[in-house]
Amino acid sequence: MSSTVTLQINSQRLIKNLMFSFTNKTTFLSELMQNARRAGATFVRFSFDEVWPNTLVVEDDGAGIANLQNLLTIAESGWDETIQAQENPFGMGFMSALFAAQRITVHSNGKRLSFDREEALEQKPIIVEDNPTDDQTDVSTRIELYGIGLTLAEVTSAIETAAQGFAIKVFFNGKECRRPFAWDNLMHNSPSIYDAVLSLPNLGGIAFSTHNTDFEVYLLGIKVYQSQKYKYFGGLSTIIHLDPTLFTARLPDRQCLIDETTAVETIKRVIKSWWAQHIEPQIGVISDEALISKYWTVLTQWDLPDVLTQIKAIPANYFCKYTDTPMCYRSDGDSRNNNMDDIDGKLITEEQLRTGELIACHNTPDSLYGYNMIPALIAYLKGWIILKQHLPLNHWIHDYALDLAEGEPTIAYHAEAEGMFYGRVDLLVKTYKQPITLSWQGHIVETSDVPVVFHDSQSYKCIALAPDVFLTDNLLLMADSYSYDEFELFDGQLEDDGNQLCLVIQSLNNTSPARLLETILNQGHFNLPNAKGSAVLVVTDDRGKRKVVNMTHVLASDFVGDMAYELQSLLTANAA
């Protein structure tokens, strides 16, 4: 025997569960604002008394409510055909207020409705009373909500946020709320702030900002999307008021867009296209400096490479220079320090690079590998400018900027002496006095006063060429970053290794043993009270190993012959 089923609704349970349909507990405030706007009001006025029973009063001067039954009818908005067609009201807005208060009283068009929340949820009949209005008042609808479960701070924040882009005036506790992003304010008060304020087909109204690529999206005056989750201080965002006939927010509270990903991609595509069409005709009409000053952020962040490459200049802050020898990457957590600094001026032009007035490069090394520090050294010694920020692959800068990671660098040198240094990084140190020659991609430079570090592929050793006079930190930081990460720099070890490396180089440069010993002693805090009156002899073998011999009894001798005999015996014993 067959049977049939039909779609049915447990209306009482559905009604009670509707309270979970709204995104947050302040949603009802923006819903009441929307009802006032749809009624043709010129303002909506809120008054809140935090003293129990936490009363919120909402007033507007719109057309009023023709049928109070519509307030308590789900999916029946009661709005006229124009509103229905343009905004698709869901008929749930007042329900959010029902769940927000314990008792509600409504005055509109000479009628009065007053009830407890539970009465309505249990679907009990509620009496509509006559309530003659005062002809002197500017209010057509007054809604009183008792027992609001919100603090003054929560109500204030929610109303002020909802008012930001709202179409009609909003008042709270006697003060008008700011509406800087309302469409009428954008149109009439912001031409000097935004690059353009206009309406675009297939989208809606847009106020274009050149400050950044952040944008805020409003639908029916309420924000439904923000490109940045957290708002930072960085200039005004682009403001978009979507056409409600083309875009729909998720019902019932309209806090976000339906199919948000697709909608946002559409918005981005329209904005990007408009910027390209707006900027391109200005190229060649106004100066490159003016174009860059006004539109560079837009061109780079909105990814407009075809327009960008037509401008034959780049901001100077896209480049830097070596101020000292290149080094491995290290950071103090706030900024990167690779011995680089910004360059002077406002612009770098294509003409400067084409004529050779300036030479640009990029891809500086972050760590030592093979001979990769040599091109960077050439860039430092020749004063090349370094492109430090990304530009599209089709940009003309890539026709001129030398890639420091390409090619085979070479070095020609004559070492005076060599010896091993053992520290955080082990180095075969070679001293030089005659100029060394660095070559890369046809660029050649001779130098006699900078260190050079490279990995030798034949000996598998890290070679460090050291001139007579230089800062040992330069050599060590060319070999290693002396850091674990950007929050842990081994500066103490760098200082210790620098002192030891200095001694190695002095030894290789034939500095006298007495002077070396004096240098060693001067580097420490020499305070040994228990050694008062003592003397020692430091003897080194042919491998540089040292032995310390007590000389006190020798120095105490009264006879030169005895001293000479003792010294000879000590030296002979040490050599053995």
Coordinates of C-alpha atoms in Angstrom, one line a residue:
M1 CA 0.0 0.0 0.0
S2 CA 1.5 3.3 -1.1
S3 CA 1.6 6.5 0.9
T4 CA 2.6 10.1 0.4
V5 CA 4.6 12.7 2.3
T6 CA 4.6 16.5 2.1
L7 CA 6.9 19.3 3.3
Q8 CA 5.7 20.3 6.7
I9 CA 6.9 22.8 9.3
N10 CA 7.0 22.6 13.0
S11 CA 6.2 26.3 13.2
Q12 CA 6.6 26.7 17.0
R13 CA 10.1 25.1 17.0
L14 CA 11.0 27.0 13.9
I15 CA 10.1 30.3 15.4
K16 CA 12.1 29.6 18.6
N17 CA 15.1 28.5 16.6
L18 CA 15.1 31.6 14.4
M19 CA 17.1 33.4 17.1
F20 CA 20.1 31.4 15.9
S21 CA 19.8 32.7 12.4
F22 CA 21.4 36.0 13.1
T23 CA 25.2 36.5 13.0
N24 CA 25.5 38.5 16.2
K25 CA 23.4 40.0 19.0
T26 CA 23.6 43.5 17.6
T27 CA 22.2 42.6 14.2
F28 CA 18.7 44.0 15.1
L29 CA 20.1 47.5 15.2
S30 CA 21.1 47.6 11.6
E31 CA 17.8 45.8 10.7
L32 CA 15.8 48.6 12.4
M33 CA 17.9 51.2 10.5
Q34 CA 17.0 49.4 7.2
N35 CA 13.3 49.4 8.0
A36 CA 13.4 53.2 8.6
R37 CA 15.2 53.7 5.3
R38 CA 12.8 51.6 3.3
A39 CA 9.9 53.5 4.8
G40 CA 11.3 56.7 3.3
A41 CA 12.6 58.2 6.5
T42 CA 15.2 61.0 6.4
F43 CA 16.6 60.0 9.8
V44 CA 16.6 57.2 12.4
R45 CA 17.1 58.1 16.0
F46 CA 18.2 55.7 18.8
S47 CA 18.0 56.4 22.5
F48 CA 19.4 54.0 25.0
D49 CA 19.2 53.9 28.8
E50 CA 21.5 51.4 30.4
V51 CA 19.6 51.5 33.7
W52 CA 17.4 48.5 34.0
P53 CA 15.3 47.5 32.2
N54 CA 17.9 48.6 29.6
T55 CA 15.5 50.5 27.3
L56 CA 16.2 51.2 23.7
V57 CA 13.9 53.6 21.8
V58 CA 14.0 53.8 17.9
E59 CA 12.2 56.5 16.1
D60 CA 12.0 57.6 12.4
D61 CA 10.0 60.0 10.2
G62 CA 9.1 57.5 7.5
A63 CA 5.8 56.4 6.1
G64 CA 5.0 54.3 9.1
I65 CA 3.8 50.7 9.3
A66 CA 0.6 50.2 7.3
N67 CA -0.2 46.8 8.8
L68 CA 1.3 45.8 12.2
Q69 CA 0.7 42.2 11.4
N70 CA 3.6 42.3 9.0
L71 CA 6.0 42.8 11.9
L72 CA 5.2 39.4 13.2
T73 CA 4.8 37.5 9.9
I74 CA 7.8 35.6 8.8
A75 CA 8.8 36.0 5.2
E76 CA 6.3 38.7 4.7
S77 CA 7.9 42.1 4.5
G78 CA 5.0 44.3 3.6
W79 CA 7.1 46.6 1.4
D80 CA 5.8 47.9 -1.9
E81 CA 6.7 46.4 -5.3
T82 CA 9.6 48.8 -6.0
I83 CA 11.3 47.8 -2.7
Q84 CA 10.6 44.2 -3.3
A85 CA 12.2 44.3 -6.8
Q86 CA 15.2 46.4 -5.8
E87 CA 16.1 45.0 -2.4
N88 CA 14.4 41.6 -2.1
P89 CA 13.5 42.1 1.6
F90 CA 13.2 38.8 3.5
G91 CA 10.6 39.7 6.1
M92 CA 12.8 38.8 9.0
G93 CA 14.3 42.1 10.1
F94 CA 11.9 42.7 13.0
M95 CA 12.3 39.2 14.2
S96 CA 15.9 40.1 15.2
A97 CA 14.5 42.8 17.5
L98 CA 12.0 40.3 18.9
F99 CA 14.9 38.1 20.1
A100 CA 16.9 41.0 21.4
A101 CA 14.3 42.3 23.9
Q102 CA 12.0 40.9 26.6
R103 CA 9.2 43.3 25.8
I104 CA 8.4 45.5 22.8
T105 CA 6.0 48.4 22.2
V106 CA 5.4 49.8 18.7
H107 CA 3.7 53.1 17.9
S108 CA 2.9 53.8 14.2
N109 CA 0.2 55.5 12.1
G110 CA -2.1 55.9 15.1
K111 CA -1.8 52.3 16.2
R112 CA -0.1 50.7 19.2
L113 CA 1.2 47.2 19.7
S114 CA 2.7 46.1 23.0
F115 CA 3.7 42.5 24.0
D116 CA 6.2 40.3 25.8
R117 CA 8.6 38.2 23.7
E118 CA 7.2 34.9 25.0
E119 CA 3.7 35.9 24.0
A120 CA 4.8 36.4 20.4
L121 CA 6.9 33.2 20.3
E122 CA 4.0 31.2 21.6
Q123 CA 1.9 32.8 18.8
K124 CA -0.7 34.2 21.2
P125 CA -3.1 36.9 19.9
I126 CA -1.8 40.4 20.6
I127 CA -4.2 43.4 20.7
V128 CA -3.6 46.3 18.4
E129 CA -4.8 49.5 20.1
D130 CA -5.7 52.9 18.8
N131 CA -3.0 55.4 19.6
P132 CA -3.7 58.9 18.3
T133 CA -0.4 60.6 17.3
D134 CA 0.8 64.1 18.2
D135 CA 0.7 66.2 15.0
Q136 CA 3.5 68.3 16.3
T137 CA 6.0 65.5 16.4
D138 CA 8.3 64.6 13.5
V139 CA 8.1 60.9 14.4
S140 CA 5.9 58.5 12.5
T141 CA 7.2 55.2 14.0
R142 CA 8.4 54.6 17.5
I143 CA 9.7 51.3 18.7
E144 CA 10.5 50.7 22.4
L145 CA 12.6 47.7 23.3
Y146 CA 12.8 46.7 27.0
G147 CA 15.3 44.3 28.6
I148 CA 18.0 44.7 26.0
G149 CA 20.9 42.4 26.8
L150 CA 23.6 44.8 25.7
T151 CA 25.8 47.4 27.4
L152 CA 26.0 51.0 26.4
A153 CA 29.4 50.4 24.9
E154 CA 28.1 47.6 22.8
V155 CA 25.1 49.6 21.5
T156 CA 27.3 52.6 20.8
S157 CA 29.9 50.6 18.8
A158 CA 27.3 48.7 16.8
I159 CA 25.3 51.8 15.8
E160 CA 28.4 53.9 15.0
T161 CA 29.7 51.1 12.8
A162 CA 26.4 50.5 11.0
A163 CA 26.1 54.3 10.4
Q164 CA 29.5 54.6 8.5
G165 CA 28.0 54.1 5.1
F166 CA 24.3 54.4 5.8
A167 CA 22.1 56.4 3.4
I168 CA 20.1 58.4 6.0
K169 CA 21.1 60.3 9.1
V170 CA 21.6 58.3 12.2
F171 CA 21.3 59.8 15.7
F172 CA 22.3 58.1 19.0
N173 CA 21.5 59.6 22.4
G174 CA 21.1 63.1 20.9
K175 CA 24.2 63.1 18.7
E176 CA 24.4 62.6 14.9
C177 CA 26.7 59.7 14.0
R178 CA 29.4 60.1 11.4
R179 CA 28.6 58.7 8.0
P180 CA 31.9 59.3 6.1
F181 CA 31.3 56.5 3.6
A182 CA 27.6 57.1 2.9
W183 CA 27.1 57.5 -0.9
D184 CA 25.7 61.0 -0.7
N185 CA 28.7 62.2 1.4
L186 CA 31.1 60.5 -1.0
M187 CA 29.5 62.2 -4.0
H188 CA 29.3 65.8 -2.5
N189 CA 32.0 66.1 0.1
S190 CA 34.9 63.9 -1.0
P191 CA 36.1 64.7 -4.6
S192 CA 39.4 66.1 -3.2
I193 CA 40.0 63.0 -1.1
Y194 CA 39.3 60.3 -3.6
D195 CA 40.6 60.2 -7.2
A196 CA 37.2 59.7 -8.6
V197 CA 33.6 59.1 -7.3
L198 CA 31.3 57.6 -9.8
S199 CA 28.9 54.9 -10.7
L200 CA 29.9 51.9 -12.9
P201 CA 27.6 49.6 -14.7
N202 CA 27.5 46.0 -13.5
L203 CA 28.8 47.0 -10.1
G204 CA 27.5 50.2 -8.4
G205 CA 29.0 53.3 -7.0
I206 CA 32.7 53.5 -6.3
A207 CA 35.0 56.1 -4.6
F208 CA 38.5 55.3 -5.9
S209 CA 41.4 55.7 -3.5
T210 CA 45.0 55.9 -4.6
H211 CA 46.4 55.4 -1.1
N212 CA 46.3 51.6 -1.2
T213 CA 44.4 48.6 -2.6
D214 CA 42.2 48.0 0.4
F215 CA 38.5 48.3 -0.3
E216 CA 35.3 48.2 1.7
V217 CA 32.0 47.0 0.3
Y218 CA 28.6 48.2 1.3
L219 CA 25.2 46.9 0.3
L220 CA 22.2 49.0 1.2
G221 CA 24.4 51.1 3.3
I222 CA 25.7 48.3 5.5
K223 CA 29.3 47.0 5.2
V224 CA 29.3 43.4 3.9
Y225 CA 33.0 42.9 3.1
Q226 CA 36.4 44.4 3.9
S227 CA 39.5 43.3 2.0
Q228 CA 41.7 43.7 5.1
K229 CA 40.5 41.7 8.1
Y230 CA 42.2 44.2 10.4
K231 CA 42.2 47.9 9.5
Y232 CA 45.5 49.6 9.7
F233 CA 46.6 53.2 9.3
G234 CA 47.6 53.5 5.7
G235 CA 45.3 55.9 4.0
L236 CA 41.7 55.7 2.8
S237 CA 40.3 52.6 1.3
T238 CA 38.3 52.4 -1.9
I239 CA 34.6 52.5 -1.0
I240 CA 32.1 50.5 -3.0
H241 CA 28.3 50.6 -2.8
L242 CA 27.0 47.6 -4.7
D243 CA 23.9 47.7 -6.8
P244 CA 21.3 45.7 -4.8
T245 CA 19.7 44.5 -8.0
L246 CA 23.0 42.8 -9.0
F247 CA 24.3 41.6 -5.7
T248 CA 22.6 39.9 -2.8
A249 CA 23.7 39.4 0.8
R250 CA 23.0 36.3 2.9
L251 CA 19.7 36.3 4.5
P252 CA 18.3 37.1 7.0
D253 CA 20.8 39.6 8.4
R254 CA 22.7 40.5 5.3
Q255 CA 26.1 40.5 7.0
C256 CA 28.0 39.0 4.1
L257 CA 27.6 38.5 0.3
I258 CA 26.2 35.4 -1.2
D259 CA 29.0 33.5 -3.1
E260 CA 31.4 36.0 -1.6
T261 CA 34.5 34.7 -3.5
T262 CA 32.9 35.2 -6.9
A263 CA 31.5 38.6 -6.0
V264 CA 34.9 39.8 -4.7
E265 CA 36.6 38.7 -7.8
T266 CA 34.1 40.6 -9.9
I267 CA 34.7 43.7 -7.8
K268 CA 38.5 43.4 -8.2
R269 CA 38.2 42.9 -11.9
V270 CA 36.0 46.0 -12.4
I271 CA 38.3 48.2 -10.2
K272 CA 41.5 47.0 -12.0
S273 CA 40.0 47.6 -15.4
W274 CA 38.9 51.1 -14.5
W275 CA 42.3 52.1 -13.2
A276 CA 44.0 50.9 -16.4
Q277 CA 41.5 52.9 -18.6
H278 CA 41.9 55.9 -16.3
I279 CA 45.7 56.1 -16.0
E280 CA 46.9 55.0 -19.5
P281 CA 45.6 58.1 -21.4
Q282 CA 47.6 60.3 -19.0
I283 CA 50.9 58.8 -19.9
G284 CA 52.9 61.2 -21.9
V285 CA 50.5 64.0 -21.1
I286 CA 51.7 64.6 -17.5
S287 CA 55.2 64.0 -16.3
D288 CA 56.4 60.6 -15.1
E289 CA 57.1 62.2 -11.7
A290 CA 53.5 63.3 -11.4
L291 CA 52.2 59.9 -12.6
I292 CA 54.4 58.0 -10.1
S293 CA 53.6 60.3 -7.3
K294 CA 49.9 59.8 -7.7
Y295 CA 49.5 56.3 -9.2
W296 CA 52.5 54.1 -8.3
T297 CA 50.8 52.3 -5.5
V298 CA 47.7 51.6 -7.6
L299 CA 49.8 50.4 -10.6
T300 CA 51.9 48.0 -8.5
Q301 CA 49.4 46.7 -6.0
W302 CA 46.6 46.3 -8.5
D303 CA 49.0 44.5 -10.8
L304 CA 48.8 46.6 -14.0
P305 CA 52.1 45.6 -15.7
D306 CA 51.1 46.7 -19.2
V307 CA 50.4 50.3 -17.9
L308 CA 53.4 50.3 -15.5
T309 CA 56.0 49.5 -18.1
Q310 CA 54.9 52.5 -20.3
I311 CA 56.1 54.9 -17.5
K312 CA 59.8 55.4 -18.1
A313 CA 60.8 56.0 -14.5
I314 CA 60.9 54.1 -11.2
P315 CA 60.7 55.6 -7.7
A316 CA 64.2 55.9 -6.3
N317 CA 63.1 54.1 -3.1
Y318 CA 62.8 50.9 -5.2
F319 CA 66.6 50.9 -5.2
C320 CA 69.5 50.9 -2.7
K321 CA 73.3 50.8 -2.6
Y322 CA 75.9 48.9 -0.7
T323 CA 77.5 51.2 1.9
D324 CA 80.1 48.6 2.8
T325 CA 81.2 45.2 1.7
P326 CA 78.3 42.7 1.2
M327 CA 77.4 40.4 4.0
C328 CA 75.2 37.4 4.7
Y329 CA 71.6 38.1 5.6
R330 CA 70.9 39.0 9.2
S331 CA 68.1 40.9 10.8
D332 CA 67.3 42.4 14.2
G333 CA 63.7 41.5 13.9
D334 CA 62.7 45.0 12.8
S335 CA 64.9 45.7 9.8
R336 CA 67.3 44.0 7.5
N337 CA 70.9 45.0 7.7
N338 CA 73.0 44.0 4.7
N339 CA 75.2 47.1 4.6
M340 CA 72.7 48.7 2.2
D341 CA 71.1 52.1 2.3
D342 CA 68.6 54.0 0.2
I343 CA 69.8 56.2 -2.6
D344 CA 69.2 59.9 -3.1
G345 CA 66.7 61.4 -5.5
K346 CA 63.1 60.8 -6.5
L347 CA 63.3 58.8 -9.7
I348 CA 65.5 56.4 -11.6
T349 CA 64.8 56.9 -15.3
E350 CA 65.2 54.4 -18.2
E351 CA 67.5 57.0 -19.9
Q352 CA 69.9 56.9 -17.0
L353 CA 70.2 53.1 -17.4
R354 CA 70.3 53.1 -21.2
T355 CA 73.1 55.6 -21.4
G356 CA 75.1 53.9 -18.6
E357 CA 74.9 56.9 -16.3
L358 CA 73.7 54.3 -13.7
I359 CA 74.1 50.5 -13.6
A360 CA 71.4 48.5 -11.9
C361 CA 71.6 45.0 -10.5
H362 CA 69.4 42.7 -8.4
N363 CA 69.4 39.3 -6.7
T364 CA 72.1 40.1 -4.0
P365 CA 73.4 37.1 -2.1
D366 CA 71.9 36.2 1.3
S367 CA 74.6 33.7 2.2
L368 CA 78.0 32.5 1.0
Y369 CA 78.0 29.9 -1.8
G370 CA 80.9 29.4 -4.2
Y371 CA 82.1 32.7 -5.6
N372 CA 78.7 34.4 -5.2
M373 CA 80.0 37.3 -3.1
I374 CA 82.3 38.5 -5.9
P375 CA 79.6 40.1 -8.1
A376 CA 78.2 41.8 -5.1
L377 CA 81.6 43.1 -4.2
I378 CA 82.0 44.5 -7.7
A379 CA 78.5 46.2 -7.3
Y380 CA 79.8 47.7 -4.0
L381 CA 83.1 48.9 -5.5
K382 CA 81.5 50.3 -8.6
G383 CA 78.6 52.0 -6.8
W384 CA 75.8 50.1 -8.7
I385 CA 72.2 50.6 -7.7
I386 CA 70.4 47.6 -6.5
L387 CA 66.7 46.9 -7.3
K388 CA 65.3 45.8 -4.0
Q389 CA 61.5 45.5 -4.8
H390 CA 59.7 43.3 -7.2
L391 CA 58.5 44.6 -10.6
P392 CA 56.6 42.6 -13.3
L393 CA 58.7 40.4 -15.5
N394 CA 57.7 42.4 -18.6
H395 CA 58.9 45.6 -17.1
W396 CA 61.8 47.4 -18.9
I397 CA 64.0 47.4 -15.8
H398 CA 64.8 43.7 -16.5
D399 CA 66.4 44.8 -19.7
Y400 CA 69.0 46.7 -17.7
A401 CA 69.3 45.2 -14.2
L402 CA 72.2 42.7 -14.0
D403 CA 71.4 39.4 -12.2
L404 CA 74.2 39.0 -9.6
A405 CA 73.3 35.3 -9.3
E406 CA 74.1 34.5 -12.9
G407 CA 77.5 33.9 -14.6
E408 CA 80.9 32.7 -13.4
P409 CA 82.9 35.1 -11.3
T410 CA 86.6 34.8 -11.2
I411 CA 89.4 36.2 -8.9
A412 CA 93.1 36.6 -9.5
Y413 CA 95.4 37.2 -6.5
H414 CA 98.8 36.7 -5.0
A415 CA 98.9 35.5 -1.4
E416 CA 101.7 36.7 0.9
A417 CA 101.0 34.1 3.7
E418 CA 98.3 31.8 4.8
G419 CA 97.0 30.1 8.0
M420 CA 93.9 28.5 9.4
F421 CA 91.3 30.4 11.6
Y422 CA 88.9 28.3 13.7
G423 CA 85.7 29.9 14.9
R424 CA 82.0 29.8 14.1
V425 CA 83.2 29.3 10.5
D426 CA 86.6 27.8 9.7
L427 CA 88.6 29.9 7.2
L428 CA 91.9 29.5 5.3
V429 CA 93.1 33.0 5.7
K430 CA 95.4 34.4 3.1
T431 CA 96.9 37.8 3.3
Y432 CA 97.6 39.9 0.3
K433 CA 99.3 43.2 -0.5
Q434 CA 99.3 43.4 -4.2
P435 CA 95.9 44.4 -5.8
I436 CA 93.5 41.5 -6.5
T437 CA 91.4 41.4 -9.6
L438 CA 87.6 40.6 -9.5
S439 CA 85.9 39.8 -12.8
W440 CA 82.2 39.0 -13.6
Q441 CA 80.2 39.3 -16.9
G442 CA 82.9 41.6 -18.4
H443 CA 83.0 43.9 -15.4
I444 CA 86.5 44.0 -13.9
V445 CA 87.7 45.8 -10.7
E446 CA 91.0 45.9 -8.9
T447 CA 91.2 46.4 -5.1
S448 CA 93.7 46.2 -2.4
D449 CA 91.6 47.2 0.7
V450 CA 88.6 44.9 0.9
P451 CA 88.3 41.3 2.2
V452 CA 87.1 38.6 -0.2
V453 CA 85.6 35.3 0.9
F454 CA 84.7 32.3 -1.4
H455 CA 84.4 28.6 -1.3
D456 CA 87.2 26.9 -3.3
S457 CA 85.8 24.0 -5.3
Q458 CA 89.1 22.2 -5.4
S459 CA 90.3 22.3 -1.8
Y460 CA 86.7 22.4 -0.4
K461 CA 87.8 25.1 1.9
C462 CA 86.4 28.5 2.7
I463 CA 89.1 31.0 1.5
A464 CA 89.4 34.4 3.1
L465 CA 91.6 37.0 1.4
A466 CA 92.6 39.6 3.9
P467 CA 94.3 43.0 3.2
D468 CA 96.6 44.7 5.6
V469 CA 94.1 47.0 7.3
F470 CA 90.3 46.3 7.5
L471 CA 87.5 45.5 9.9
T472 CA 87.5 41.8 10.7
D473 CA 83.7 41.9 11.0
N474 CA 83.4 42.6 7.3
L475 CA 85.3 39.3 6.5
L476 CA 83.4 37.2 9.0
L477 CA 80.0 38.5 8.0
M478 CA 80.8 37.8 4.4
A479 CA 81.3 34.1 5.4
D480 CA 78.5 33.7 7.9
S481 CA 75.5 35.6 9.3
Y482 CA 76.4 34.9 12.9
S483 CA 72.7 34.5 13.7
Y484 CA 70.2 31.7 14.3
D485 CA 67.2 33.6 13.1
E486 CA 66.1 37.2 13.0
F487 CA 65.6 37.1 16.8
E488 CA 68.9 35.7 17.8
L489 CA 72.1 37.4 16.7
F490 CA 75.4 36.0 17.9
D491 CA 77.1 39.4 18.3
G492 CA 79.2 38.2 21.3
Q493 CA 80.7 35.4 19.2
L494 CA 81.2 37.7 16.3
E495 CA 83.3 40.0 18.6
D496 CA 85.3 37.1 20.0
D497 CA 86.0 35.6 16.5
G498 CA 86.9 39.1 15.3
N499 CA 89.6 39.5 18.0
Q500 CA 91.0 36.0 17.2
L501 CA 91.0 36.6 13.5
C502 CA 92.8 39.9 14.0
L503 CA 95.6 38.0 15.8
V504 CA 95.8 35.4 13.0
I505 CA 96.2 38.1 10.4
Q506 CA 98.8 40.0 12.4
S507 CA 100.7 36.8 12.8
L508 CA 100.6 36.2 9.1
N509 CA 101.8 39.7 8.5
N510 CA 105.0 39.0 10.5
T511 CA 104.1 41.1 13.5
S512 CA 106.7 40.6 16.2
P513 CA 105.9 37.9 18.8
A514 CA 106.2 40.5 21.6
R515 CA 103.7 42.8 20.0
L516 CA 101.3 39.9 19.4
L517 CA 101.5 39.0 23.1
E518 CA 101.0 42.6 24.1
T519 CA 97.9 42.7 21.9
I520 CA 96.6 39.5 23.5
L521 CA 97.1 40.8 27.0
N522 CA 95.5 44.2 26.1
Q523 CA 92.3 42.5 24.9
G524 CA 91.6 41.0 28.3
H525 CA 91.3 42.3 31.9
F526 CA 94.7 41.5 33.2
N527 CA 94.3 41.5 37.0
L528 CA 96.0 38.5 38.7
P529 CA 97.0 39.6 42.3
N530 CA 98.2 36.1 43.2
A531 CA 100.8 36.2 40.4
K532 CA 102.5 39.3 41.9
G533 CA 106.2 39.2 41.1
S534 CA 105.9 36.2 38.7
A535 CA 107.3 36.0 35.2
V536 CA 106.6 33.5 32.4
L537 CA 108.2 32.6 29.1
V538 CA 106.0 31.9 26.1
V539 CA 107.6 29.6 23.6
T540 CA 106.1 28.5 20.2
D541 CA 107.0 25.6 18.1
D542 CA 107.1 25.4 14.3
R543 CA 103.3 24.8 14.2
G544 CA 102.6 27.8 16.2
K545 CA 101.7 25.9 19.4
R546 CA 102.6 27.6 22.6
K547 CA 104.0 26.6 25.9
V548 CA 104.2 28.8 29.0
V549 CA 107.3 28.3 31.3
N550 CA 107.7 29.8 34.8
M551 CA 110.6 32.3 34.7
T552 CA 110.4 33.7 38.2
H553 CA 113.4 31.9 39.5
V554 CA 115.5 32.8 36.4
L555 CA 114.7 36.5 36.7
A556 CA 115.6 36.3 40.4
S557 CA 119.2 35.1 39.7
D558 CA 122.1 37.5 40.4
F559 CA 124.2 36.1 37.7
V560 CA 123.8 36.7 34.0
G561 CA 125.6 33.4 33.2
D562 CA 123.1 31.5 35.3
M563 CA 120.2 33.2 33.5
A564 CA 121.6 32.4 30.1
Y565 CA 122.1 28.7 31.2
E566 CA 118.6 28.4 32.5
L567 CA 117.0 30.0 29.3
Q568 CA 119.0 27.7 27.1
S569 CA 117.9 24.7 29.1
L570 CA 114.2 25.7 28.9
L571 CA 114.3 26.4 25.2
T572 CA 116.0 23.0 24.6
A573 CA 113.5 21.1 26.7
N574 CA 110.6 22.8 25.0
A575 CA 111.9 22.1 21.5
A576 CA 112.3 18.4 22.5

